[in-house]
Amino acid sequence: RKDVGPPGLDGGMEDLAATLTGIGQQLGAVVAAALDGIGLDGASDAALLEAVAAAAGIGRLAEAVMVAGAGVVQDRSASAVREERLSTRMGCGTVGELLQRVTRASRRTVAGYERGARAVHQPTSIATGEPRAADYPGLRRALVAGAVGVDGLTAVIGPLSVVPMTAGRAAFLAADEELAASAAGAGATGEPPACAEDLRMQAQVWAIHLDQD
């Protein structure tokens, strides 16, 4: 058996892969038809911006799968025995190299997947078989919901990851929840969903606040 993933999950993952492949084919047909001829050039301003926003939403959901997948690839490539690592069995020297081959993305883009995965992945506990809590549970939910993509995720992780934990886990989780809400447009200020740069600035403010506590 070449697939050494957890028993009982192969069917579900194969179904997911098949479903995503089907969605990709349908989307490809829609895009080809929409961009044929004058394409977006003939759209009204409102329709143009709605199409771009909708495409971005699809992209964020796709990134959620790639970040989640990167986390599992990291887990399956972490064995102390080199030959047992997924990356090694696929003929790659690192997780990053394997993800570059699979996604056809740049090293920089794949590094974002890996960094995001380390923040929101829920590894399975060896002792209980249950998933452990993610470091950023709020951002994980925002990622799964398509409210934030890799750019927004890493924009938040950057400032917060260097803050000493002297403020305590509760304060850190409060920052995580508020930034996730901001990404979804559900923050206390009532502002629209924040873009990645806005999230970076908000995370920097939180980092200063947490570092003072």
Coordinates of C-alpha atoms in Angstrom, one line a residue:
R1 CA 0.0 0.0 0.0
K2 CA 1.8 3.2 -1.2
D3 CA -0.5 5.7 0.6
V4 CA 0.5 5.7 4.2
G5 CA -2.1 8.2 5.4
P6 CA -4.4 7.6 8.3
P7 CA -6.6 4.5 7.7
G8 CA -10.2 5.1 6.8
L9 CA -9.6 8.5 5.3
D10 CA -8.5 7.6 1.8
G11 CA -12.0 7.5 0.4
G12 CA -12.9 10.9 1.7
M13 CA -9.7 12.4 0.4
E14 CA -10.2 10.8 -3.0
D15 CA -13.7 12.2 -3.1
L16 CA -12.4 15.6 -2.2
A17 CA -9.8 15.5 -5.0
A18 CA -12.4 14.3 -7.5
T19 CA -14.9 17.0 -6.4
L20 CA -12.2 19.8 -6.7
T21 CA -11.2 18.4 -10.1
G22 CA -14.8 18.6 -11.3
I23 CA -15.2 22.2 -9.9
G24 CA -12.0 23.1 -11.7
Q25 CA -13.2 21.8 -15.0
Q26 CA -16.6 23.6 -14.6
L27 CA -14.8 26.8 -13.6
G28 CA -12.5 26.4 -16.6
A29 CA -15.4 26.2 -18.9
V30 CA -17.0 29.3 -17.3
V31 CA -13.8 31.3 -17.5
A32 CA -13.2 30.3 -21.2
A33 CA -16.7 31.4 -22.1
A34 CA -16.6 34.6 -20.1
L35 CA -13.2 35.7 -21.4
D36 CA -13.9 34.8 -25.1
G37 CA -14.2 37.8 -27.4
I38 CA -14.6 41.0 -25.5
G39 CA -14.8 39.2 -22.2
L40 CA -14.6 41.5 -19.2
D41 CA -14.1 44.5 -21.4
G42 CA -17.8 44.5 -22.1
A43 CA -18.8 44.3 -18.4
S44 CA -20.3 47.3 -16.5
D45 CA -18.1 48.7 -13.7
A46 CA -20.2 46.9 -11.1
A47 CA -20.2 43.6 -12.9
L48 CA -16.4 43.8 -13.5
L49 CA -15.7 44.4 -9.8
E50 CA -18.2 41.7 -8.7
A51 CA -16.5 39.2 -11.0
V52 CA -13.0 40.1 -9.7
A53 CA -14.2 39.8 -6.1
A54 CA -15.9 36.5 -6.8
A55 CA -12.8 35.1 -8.4
A56 CA -10.8 36.3 -5.3
G57 CA -13.2 34.4 -3.1
I58 CA -12.7 31.2 -5.0
G59 CA -9.0 31.7 -4.8
R60 CA -9.1 32.1 -1.0
L61 CA -11.0 28.9 -0.7
A62 CA -8.5 27.1 -2.9
E63 CA -5.7 28.5 -0.7
A64 CA -7.5 27.1 2.4
V65 CA -7.2 23.6 0.9
M66 CA -3.5 24.2 -0.1
V67 CA -2.6 25.4 3.4
A68 CA -4.4 22.5 5.0
G69 CA -2.7 20.1 2.6
A70 CA 0.7 21.7 3.3
G71 CA 0.1 21.0 7.0
V72 CA -0.5 17.3 6.4
V73 CA 2.4 17.1 4.1
Q74 CA 4.6 18.6 6.8
D75 CA 3.3 16.0 9.3
R76 CA 3.9 13.1 6.9
S77 CA 7.4 14.4 6.2
A78 CA 8.5 14.8 9.8
S79 CA 9.7 11.3 10.5
A80 CA 13.2 10.9 11.9
V81 CA 13.6 8.1 9.5
R82 CA 14.3 9.8 6.2
E83 CA 12.9 7.0 4.0
E84 CA 9.6 7.2 5.7
R85 CA 9.0 10.9 4.9
L86 CA 6.4 11.7 2.3
S87 CA 8.8 14.2 0.7
T88 CA 11.5 11.6 0.4
R89 CA 9.2 9.0 -1.0
M90 CA 8.1 11.4 -3.7
G91 CA 11.7 12.0 -4.6
C92 CA 12.0 15.5 -3.0
G93 CA 14.6 16.8 -0.6
T94 CA 12.1 19.1 1.3
V95 CA 8.5 19.7 1.9
G96 CA 8.8 23.0 0.0
E97 CA 10.2 21.2 -3.1
L98 CA 7.3 18.7 -3.0
L99 CA 4.7 21.5 -2.7
Q100 CA 6.3 23.4 -5.5
R101 CA 6.1 20.4 -7.8
V102 CA 2.4 19.7 -6.9
T103 CA 1.2 23.3 -7.0
R104 CA 3.5 24.6 -9.7
A105 CA 3.9 27.7 -7.5
S106 CA 7.0 29.7 -6.7
R107 CA 9.2 29.0 -3.7
R108 CA 7.9 32.2 -2.1
T109 CA 4.3 31.3 -2.6
V110 CA 4.9 27.8 -1.2
A111 CA 6.7 29.3 1.8
G112 CA 3.5 31.1 2.5
Y113 CA 1.5 27.9 2.5
E114 CA 4.0 26.3 4.8
R115 CA 4.0 29.2 7.2
G116 CA 0.2 29.4 7.2
A117 CA 0.0 25.7 7.8
R118 CA 2.2 25.9 10.9
A119 CA -0.2 28.6 12.3
V120 CA -3.6 26.9 11.6
H121 CA -2.9 23.2 11.2
Q122 CA -4.5 20.9 13.7
P123 CA -2.2 17.9 14.0
T124 CA -3.6 14.7 15.3
S125 CA -2.6 13.7 18.8
I126 CA -0.7 10.4 18.8
A127 CA -2.1 9.7 22.3
T128 CA -5.8 10.3 21.7
G129 CA -6.2 10.3 17.9
E130 CA -8.0 13.6 18.2
P131 CA -7.0 16.9 16.5
R132 CA -5.1 19.3 18.7
A133 CA -6.0 23.0 18.8
A134 CA -4.5 25.3 16.2
D135 CA -2.2 28.1 17.3
Y136 CA -4.5 30.6 15.6
P137 CA -8.0 29.1 15.9
G138 CA -9.8 32.3 14.8
L139 CA -7.8 32.7 11.7
R140 CA -8.2 29.0 10.9
R141 CA -12.0 29.5 10.9
A142 CA -11.6 32.6 8.7
L143 CA -9.4 30.6 6.3
V144 CA -11.9 27.7 6.0
A145 CA -14.7 30.2 5.5
G146 CA -12.8 31.9 2.7
A147 CA -12.7 35.2 4.6
V148 CA -8.9 35.3 4.6
G149 CA -6.3 34.0 2.2
V150 CA -2.6 33.2 2.5
D151 CA -1.6 36.9 2.1
G152 CA -3.9 37.9 5.0
L153 CA -2.9 35.0 7.1
T154 CA 0.8 35.6 6.8
A155 CA 0.3 39.3 7.3
V156 CA -1.1 38.6 10.7
I157 CA 1.3 35.8 11.7
G158 CA 4.3 38.0 11.0
P159 CA 3.8 40.6 13.7
L160 CA 2.2 38.3 16.2
S161 CA 4.7 35.5 15.9
V162 CA 7.6 37.6 17.4
V163 CA 5.6 38.8 20.4
P164 CA 6.8 37.3 23.7
M165 CA 4.0 35.2 25.4
T166 CA 4.3 37.3 28.6
A167 CA 0.8 38.7 27.9
G168 CA -0.6 35.2 28.2
R169 CA -2.5 32.8 25.9
A170 CA -5.9 34.5 26.5
A171 CA -4.7 37.9 25.3
F172 CA -3.1 36.3 22.3
L173 CA -6.3 34.5 21.4
A174 CA -8.2 37.7 21.8
A175 CA -6.0 39.2 19.1
D176 CA -6.5 36.2 16.9
E177 CA -10.3 36.4 17.2
E178 CA -10.5 40.1 16.6
L179 CA -8.2 40.0 13.5
A180 CA -10.2 37.0 12.2
A181 CA -13.4 39.0 12.6
S182 CA -11.8 42.0 10.9
A183 CA -10.9 39.8 7.9
A184 CA -14.5 38.7 7.7
G185 CA -15.9 42.3 8.1
A186 CA -17.4 41.4 11.4
G187 CA -15.1 43.4 13.6
A188 CA -16.1 45.8 16.4
T189 CA -15.6 48.8 14.2
G190 CA -18.1 47.7 11.6
E191 CA -15.6 48.2 8.8
P192 CA -15.7 46.2 5.6
P193 CA -13.6 43.0 5.3
A194 CA -9.9 44.0 5.7
C195 CA -7.4 43.4 3.0
A196 CA -4.0 41.9 3.8
E197 CA -2.2 45.2 4.3
D198 CA -4.9 46.4 6.7
L199 CA -4.6 43.1 8.6
R200 CA -0.9 43.6 8.8
M201 CA -1.3 47.1 10.3
Q202 CA -3.9 45.9 12.7
A203 CA -1.7 42.9 13.8
Q204 CA 1.2 45.4 14.4
V205 CA -1.0 47.4 16.7
W206 CA -2.0 44.2 18.5
A207 CA 1.7 43.2 18.7
I208 CA 2.6 46.5 20.4
H209 CA -0.3 46.1 22.8
L210 CA 0.6 42.5 23.7
D211 CA 4.3 43.3 24.1
Q212 CA 3.4 45.9 26.8
D213 CA 1.3 43.5 28.8

